[in-house]
Short mmCIF file of C-alpha atoms in Angstrom, two decimals:
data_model
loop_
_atom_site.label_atom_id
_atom_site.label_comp_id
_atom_site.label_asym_id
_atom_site.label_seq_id
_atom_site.Cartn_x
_atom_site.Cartn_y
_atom_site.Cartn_z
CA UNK O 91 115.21 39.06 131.42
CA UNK O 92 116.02 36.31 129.40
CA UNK O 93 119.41 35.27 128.65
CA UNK O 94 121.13 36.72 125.45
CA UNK O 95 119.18 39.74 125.47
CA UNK O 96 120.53 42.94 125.72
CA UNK O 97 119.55 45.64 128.66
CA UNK O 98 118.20 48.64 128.26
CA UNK O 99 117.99 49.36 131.56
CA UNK O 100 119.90 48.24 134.87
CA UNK O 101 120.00 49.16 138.35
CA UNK O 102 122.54 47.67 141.07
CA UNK O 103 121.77 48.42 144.68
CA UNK O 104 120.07 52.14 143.89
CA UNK O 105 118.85 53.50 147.00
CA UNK O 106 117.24 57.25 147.34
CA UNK O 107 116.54 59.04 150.29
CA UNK O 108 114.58 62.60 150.99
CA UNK O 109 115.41 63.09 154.48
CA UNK O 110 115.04 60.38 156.82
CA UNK O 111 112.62 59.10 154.72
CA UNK O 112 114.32 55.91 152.62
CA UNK O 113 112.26 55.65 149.60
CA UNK O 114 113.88 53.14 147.61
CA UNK O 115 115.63 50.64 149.56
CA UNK O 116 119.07 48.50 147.37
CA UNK O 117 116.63 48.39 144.09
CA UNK O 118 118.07 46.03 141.62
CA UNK O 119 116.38 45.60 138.16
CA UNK O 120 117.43 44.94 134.67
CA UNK O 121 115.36 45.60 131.79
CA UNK O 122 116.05 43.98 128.44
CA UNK O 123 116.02 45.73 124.91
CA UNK O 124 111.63 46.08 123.84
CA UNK O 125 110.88 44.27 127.04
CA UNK O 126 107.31 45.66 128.64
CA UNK O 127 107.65 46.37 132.21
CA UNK O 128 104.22 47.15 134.92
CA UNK O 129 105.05 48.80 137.89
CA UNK O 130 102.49 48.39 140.54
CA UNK O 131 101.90 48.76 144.15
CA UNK O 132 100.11 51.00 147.22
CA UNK O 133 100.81 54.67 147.27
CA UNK O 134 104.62 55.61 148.99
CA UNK O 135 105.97 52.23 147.89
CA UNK O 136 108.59 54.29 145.83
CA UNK O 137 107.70 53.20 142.27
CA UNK O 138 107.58 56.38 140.58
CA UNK O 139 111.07 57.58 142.29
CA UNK O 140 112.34 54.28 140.67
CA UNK O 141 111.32 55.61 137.16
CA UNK O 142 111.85 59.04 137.72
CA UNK O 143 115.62 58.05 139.07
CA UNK O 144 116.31 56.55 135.20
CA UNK O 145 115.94 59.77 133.72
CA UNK O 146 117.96 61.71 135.99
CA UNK O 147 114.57 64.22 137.83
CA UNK O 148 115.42 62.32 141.35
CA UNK O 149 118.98 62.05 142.58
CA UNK O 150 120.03 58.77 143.83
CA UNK O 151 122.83 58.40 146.97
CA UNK O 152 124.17 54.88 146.01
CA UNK O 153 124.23 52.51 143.64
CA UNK O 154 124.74 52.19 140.06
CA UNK O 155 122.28 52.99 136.79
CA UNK O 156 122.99 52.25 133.28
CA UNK O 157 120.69 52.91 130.25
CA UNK O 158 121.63 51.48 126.81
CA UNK O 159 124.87 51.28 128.30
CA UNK O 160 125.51 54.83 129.50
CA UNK O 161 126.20 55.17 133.40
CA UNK O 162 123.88 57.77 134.70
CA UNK O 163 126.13 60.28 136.74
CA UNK O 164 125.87 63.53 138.02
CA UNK O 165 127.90 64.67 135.20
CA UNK O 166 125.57 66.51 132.79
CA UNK O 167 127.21 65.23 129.77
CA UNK O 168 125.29 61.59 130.57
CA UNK O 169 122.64 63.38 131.53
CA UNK O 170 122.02 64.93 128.63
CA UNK O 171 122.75 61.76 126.43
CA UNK O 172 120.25 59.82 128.70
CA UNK O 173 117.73 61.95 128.09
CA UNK O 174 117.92 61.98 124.32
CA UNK O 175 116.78 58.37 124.47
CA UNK O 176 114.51 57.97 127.01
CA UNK O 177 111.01 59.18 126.50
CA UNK O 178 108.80 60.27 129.55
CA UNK O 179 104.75 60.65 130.21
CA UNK O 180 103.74 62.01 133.16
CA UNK O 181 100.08 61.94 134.97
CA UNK O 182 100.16 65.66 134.19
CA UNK O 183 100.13 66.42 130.66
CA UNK O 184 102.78 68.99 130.72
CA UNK O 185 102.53 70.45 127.61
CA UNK O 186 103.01 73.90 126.87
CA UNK O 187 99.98 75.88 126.74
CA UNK O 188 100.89 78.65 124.49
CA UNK O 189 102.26 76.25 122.01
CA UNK O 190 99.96 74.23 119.32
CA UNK O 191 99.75 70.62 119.21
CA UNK O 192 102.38 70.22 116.55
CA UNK O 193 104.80 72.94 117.81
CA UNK O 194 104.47 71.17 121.33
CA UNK O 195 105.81 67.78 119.05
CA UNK O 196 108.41 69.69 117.46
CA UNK O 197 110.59 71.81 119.78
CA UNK O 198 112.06 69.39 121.17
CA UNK O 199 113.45 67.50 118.08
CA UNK O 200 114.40 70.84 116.73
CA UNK O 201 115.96 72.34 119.76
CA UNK O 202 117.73 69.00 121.28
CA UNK O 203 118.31 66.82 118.25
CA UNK O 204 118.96 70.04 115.50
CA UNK O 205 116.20 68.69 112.96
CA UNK O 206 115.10 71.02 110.35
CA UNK O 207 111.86 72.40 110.83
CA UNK O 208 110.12 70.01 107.55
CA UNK O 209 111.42 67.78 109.25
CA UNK O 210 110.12 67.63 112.70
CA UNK O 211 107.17 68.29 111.35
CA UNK O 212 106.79 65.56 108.89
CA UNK O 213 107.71 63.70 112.00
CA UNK O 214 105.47 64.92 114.22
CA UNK O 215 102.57 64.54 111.99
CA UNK O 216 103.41 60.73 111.79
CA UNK O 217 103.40 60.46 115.28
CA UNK O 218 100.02 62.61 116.12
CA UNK O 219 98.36 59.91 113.36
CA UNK O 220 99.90 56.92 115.16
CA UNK O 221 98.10 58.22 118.20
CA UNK O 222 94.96 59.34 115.95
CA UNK O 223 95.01 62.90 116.55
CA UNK O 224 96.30 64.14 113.39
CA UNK O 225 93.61 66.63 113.12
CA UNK O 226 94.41 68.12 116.46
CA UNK O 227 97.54 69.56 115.03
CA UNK O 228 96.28 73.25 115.08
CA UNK O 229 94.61 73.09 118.00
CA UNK O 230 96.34 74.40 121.89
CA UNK O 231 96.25 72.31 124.20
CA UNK O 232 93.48 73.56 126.22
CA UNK O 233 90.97 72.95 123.39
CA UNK O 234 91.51 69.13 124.09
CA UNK O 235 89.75 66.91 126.33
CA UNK O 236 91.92 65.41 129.09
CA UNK O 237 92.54 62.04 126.98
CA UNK O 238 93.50 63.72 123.55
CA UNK O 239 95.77 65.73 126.11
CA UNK O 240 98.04 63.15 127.32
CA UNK O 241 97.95 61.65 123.98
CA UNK O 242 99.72 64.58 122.62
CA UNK O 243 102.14 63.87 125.61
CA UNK O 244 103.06 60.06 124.33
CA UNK O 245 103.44 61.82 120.80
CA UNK O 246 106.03 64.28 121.89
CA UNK O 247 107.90 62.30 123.97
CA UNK O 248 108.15 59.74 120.79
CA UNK O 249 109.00 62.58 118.61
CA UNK O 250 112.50 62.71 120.44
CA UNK O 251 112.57 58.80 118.64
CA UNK O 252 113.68 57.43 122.20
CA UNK O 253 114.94 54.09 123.08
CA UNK O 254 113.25 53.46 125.95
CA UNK O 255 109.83 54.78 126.97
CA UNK O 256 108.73 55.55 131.11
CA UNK O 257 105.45 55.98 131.80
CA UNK O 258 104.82 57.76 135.40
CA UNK O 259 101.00 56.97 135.97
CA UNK O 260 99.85 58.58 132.89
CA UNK O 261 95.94 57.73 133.15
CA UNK O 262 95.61 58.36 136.75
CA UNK O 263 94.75 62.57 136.17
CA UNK O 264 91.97 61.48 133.70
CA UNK O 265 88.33 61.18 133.96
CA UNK O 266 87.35 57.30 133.75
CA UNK O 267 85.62 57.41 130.35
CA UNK O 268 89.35 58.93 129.01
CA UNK O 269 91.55 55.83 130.32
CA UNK O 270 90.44 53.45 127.96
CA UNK O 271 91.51 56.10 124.67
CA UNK O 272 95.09 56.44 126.35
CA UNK O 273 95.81 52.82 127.00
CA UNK O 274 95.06 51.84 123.90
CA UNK O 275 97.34 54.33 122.41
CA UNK O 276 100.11 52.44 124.78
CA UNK O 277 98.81 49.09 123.44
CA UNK O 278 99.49 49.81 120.17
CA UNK O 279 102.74 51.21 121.25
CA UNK O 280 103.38 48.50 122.81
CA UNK O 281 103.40 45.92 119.70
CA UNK O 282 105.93 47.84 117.75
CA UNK O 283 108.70 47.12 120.16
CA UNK O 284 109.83 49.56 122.48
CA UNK O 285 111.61 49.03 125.62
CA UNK O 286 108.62 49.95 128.29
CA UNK O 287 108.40 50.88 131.89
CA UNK O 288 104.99 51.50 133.14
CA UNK O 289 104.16 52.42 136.29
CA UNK O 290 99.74 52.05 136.51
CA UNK O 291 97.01 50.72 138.57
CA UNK O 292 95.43 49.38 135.63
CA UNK O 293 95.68 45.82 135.73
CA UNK O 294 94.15 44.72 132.46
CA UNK O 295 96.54 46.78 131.05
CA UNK O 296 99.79 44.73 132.54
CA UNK O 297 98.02 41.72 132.05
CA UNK O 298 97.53 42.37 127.65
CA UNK O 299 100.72 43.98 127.54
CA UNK O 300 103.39 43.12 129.82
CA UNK O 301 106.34 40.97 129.59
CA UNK O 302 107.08 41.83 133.32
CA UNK O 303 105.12 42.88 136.31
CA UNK O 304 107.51 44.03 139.30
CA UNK O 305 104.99 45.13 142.57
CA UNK O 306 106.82 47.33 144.68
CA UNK O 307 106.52 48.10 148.52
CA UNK O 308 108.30 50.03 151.31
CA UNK O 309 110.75 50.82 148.89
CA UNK O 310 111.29 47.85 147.85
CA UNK O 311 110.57 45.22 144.71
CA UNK O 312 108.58 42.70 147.24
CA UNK O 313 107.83 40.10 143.55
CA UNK O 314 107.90 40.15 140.29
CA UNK O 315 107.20 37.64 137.30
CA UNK O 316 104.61 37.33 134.16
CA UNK O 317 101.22 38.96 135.04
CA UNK O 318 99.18 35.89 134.43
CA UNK O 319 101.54 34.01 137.02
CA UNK O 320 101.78 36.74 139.51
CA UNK O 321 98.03 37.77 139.65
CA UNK O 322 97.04 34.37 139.82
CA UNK O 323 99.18 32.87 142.79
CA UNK O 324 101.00 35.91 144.40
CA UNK O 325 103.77 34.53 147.01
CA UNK O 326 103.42 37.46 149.86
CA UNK O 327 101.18 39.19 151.61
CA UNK O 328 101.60 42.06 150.71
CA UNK O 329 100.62 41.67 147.11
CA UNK O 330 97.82 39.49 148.20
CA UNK O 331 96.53 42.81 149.99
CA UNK O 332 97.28 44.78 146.82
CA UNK O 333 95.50 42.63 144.44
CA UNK O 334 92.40 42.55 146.86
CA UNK O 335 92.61 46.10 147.36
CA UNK O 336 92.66 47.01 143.36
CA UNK O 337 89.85 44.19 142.49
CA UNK O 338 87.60 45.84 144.97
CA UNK O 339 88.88 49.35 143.54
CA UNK O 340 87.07 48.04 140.33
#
């Protein structure tokens, strides 16, 4: 993070247990304001519990986290604030089946923020075109291929107009020839500006968009740096092994 800029997101000393399994091990992070951040490593290394920890789904036993300057507590009142401003996309689509396109975008501005229906809607159809499915709109969800799918997804989570976007893997569920549609959705979310945490595989994708790549192992953030710098001349092991492993991968 570069000095002068503000965080969006900080973590001091978060660690995260289920059972005697430690999953994330004293993380410590801060994320400035419309910085891009990759998250990358081998299965288990604890990067989605990292992201997943920001928005309150996993519990964390010590340690502090702050977003936009709340303090994540157990109290449901930060919770809830949190949550209004940070926008997630999972590797499951999670949208509701019974629901259209458009009245998945709209609930939750309507039901969380109190927008008028014209409203959300005029909203949501902005959104749906920035992802270029406008003409979706009508459809449910299970007319959709797998990629228009979790496109939908990155429009309804922006539809809540959140500060800070998470991404928890959110190409990994989809057939090859689908990936490249969805990244380039995040690309061009990408250039207007918002605060970004990624966790992928895909490293073509950290290397065109990321300010930040942090590789994660054994619960723990083993390096981090620019992509260009850290795929180039990686200082460990253990993202040597990585690197090899994902080149071969592809």
């Amino acid at each position: 993070m570069t000095a002068g800029a503000q965080a969006a997101v900080t973590l001091q000393g978060v660690n995260t247990s289920f059972g005697s399994n430690h999953v994330l091990r004293d993380i410590s992070l801060t994320v400035a304001q419309g910085e891009r951040v990759v998250i990358c490593g081998p299965s288990g290394s604890g990067k989605s519990t990292m992201i997943r920890c920001i928005n309150g789904l996993e519990r964390y036993q010590s340690g502090h986290i702050t977003v936009d300057g709340i303090a994540l507590t157990r109290d449901a009142t930060s919770l809830k604030r949190i949550r209004r401003d940070v926008g997630m996309v999972f590797q499951s689509f999670n949208l509701f089946p019974h629901l259209t396109v458009l009245e998945n975008c709209v609930l939750a501005p309507m039901s969380v923020r109190g927008m008028k229906r014209a409203e959300a809607k005029a909203l949501a159809m902005d959104y749906l075109g920035r992802v270029k499915i406008p003409e979706q709109a009508r459809k449910y969800p299970n007319q959709l291929s797998g990629g228009q799918q979790q496109r939908v997804a990155i429009a309804r989570a922006l539809c809540m107009q959140p500060r800070v976007m998470l991404f928890d893997e959110p190409t990994s569920a989809l057939d090859p020839e689908m990936v490249r549609e969805v990244l380039d959705t995040m690309v061009e979310l990408a250039g207007s500006g918002m605060t970004m945490l990624c966790v992928t595989h895909e490293m073509g994708f950290a290397r065109q968009v990321a300010d930040r790549v942090i590789f994660m192992d054994g619960g723990e953030i083993v390096e981090q740096g620019a992509p260009d710098t850290l795929f180039a001349a990686p200082k460990t092991e253990r993202l040597q092994r990585f690197l090899a492993q994902i080149l071969r991968s592809h």
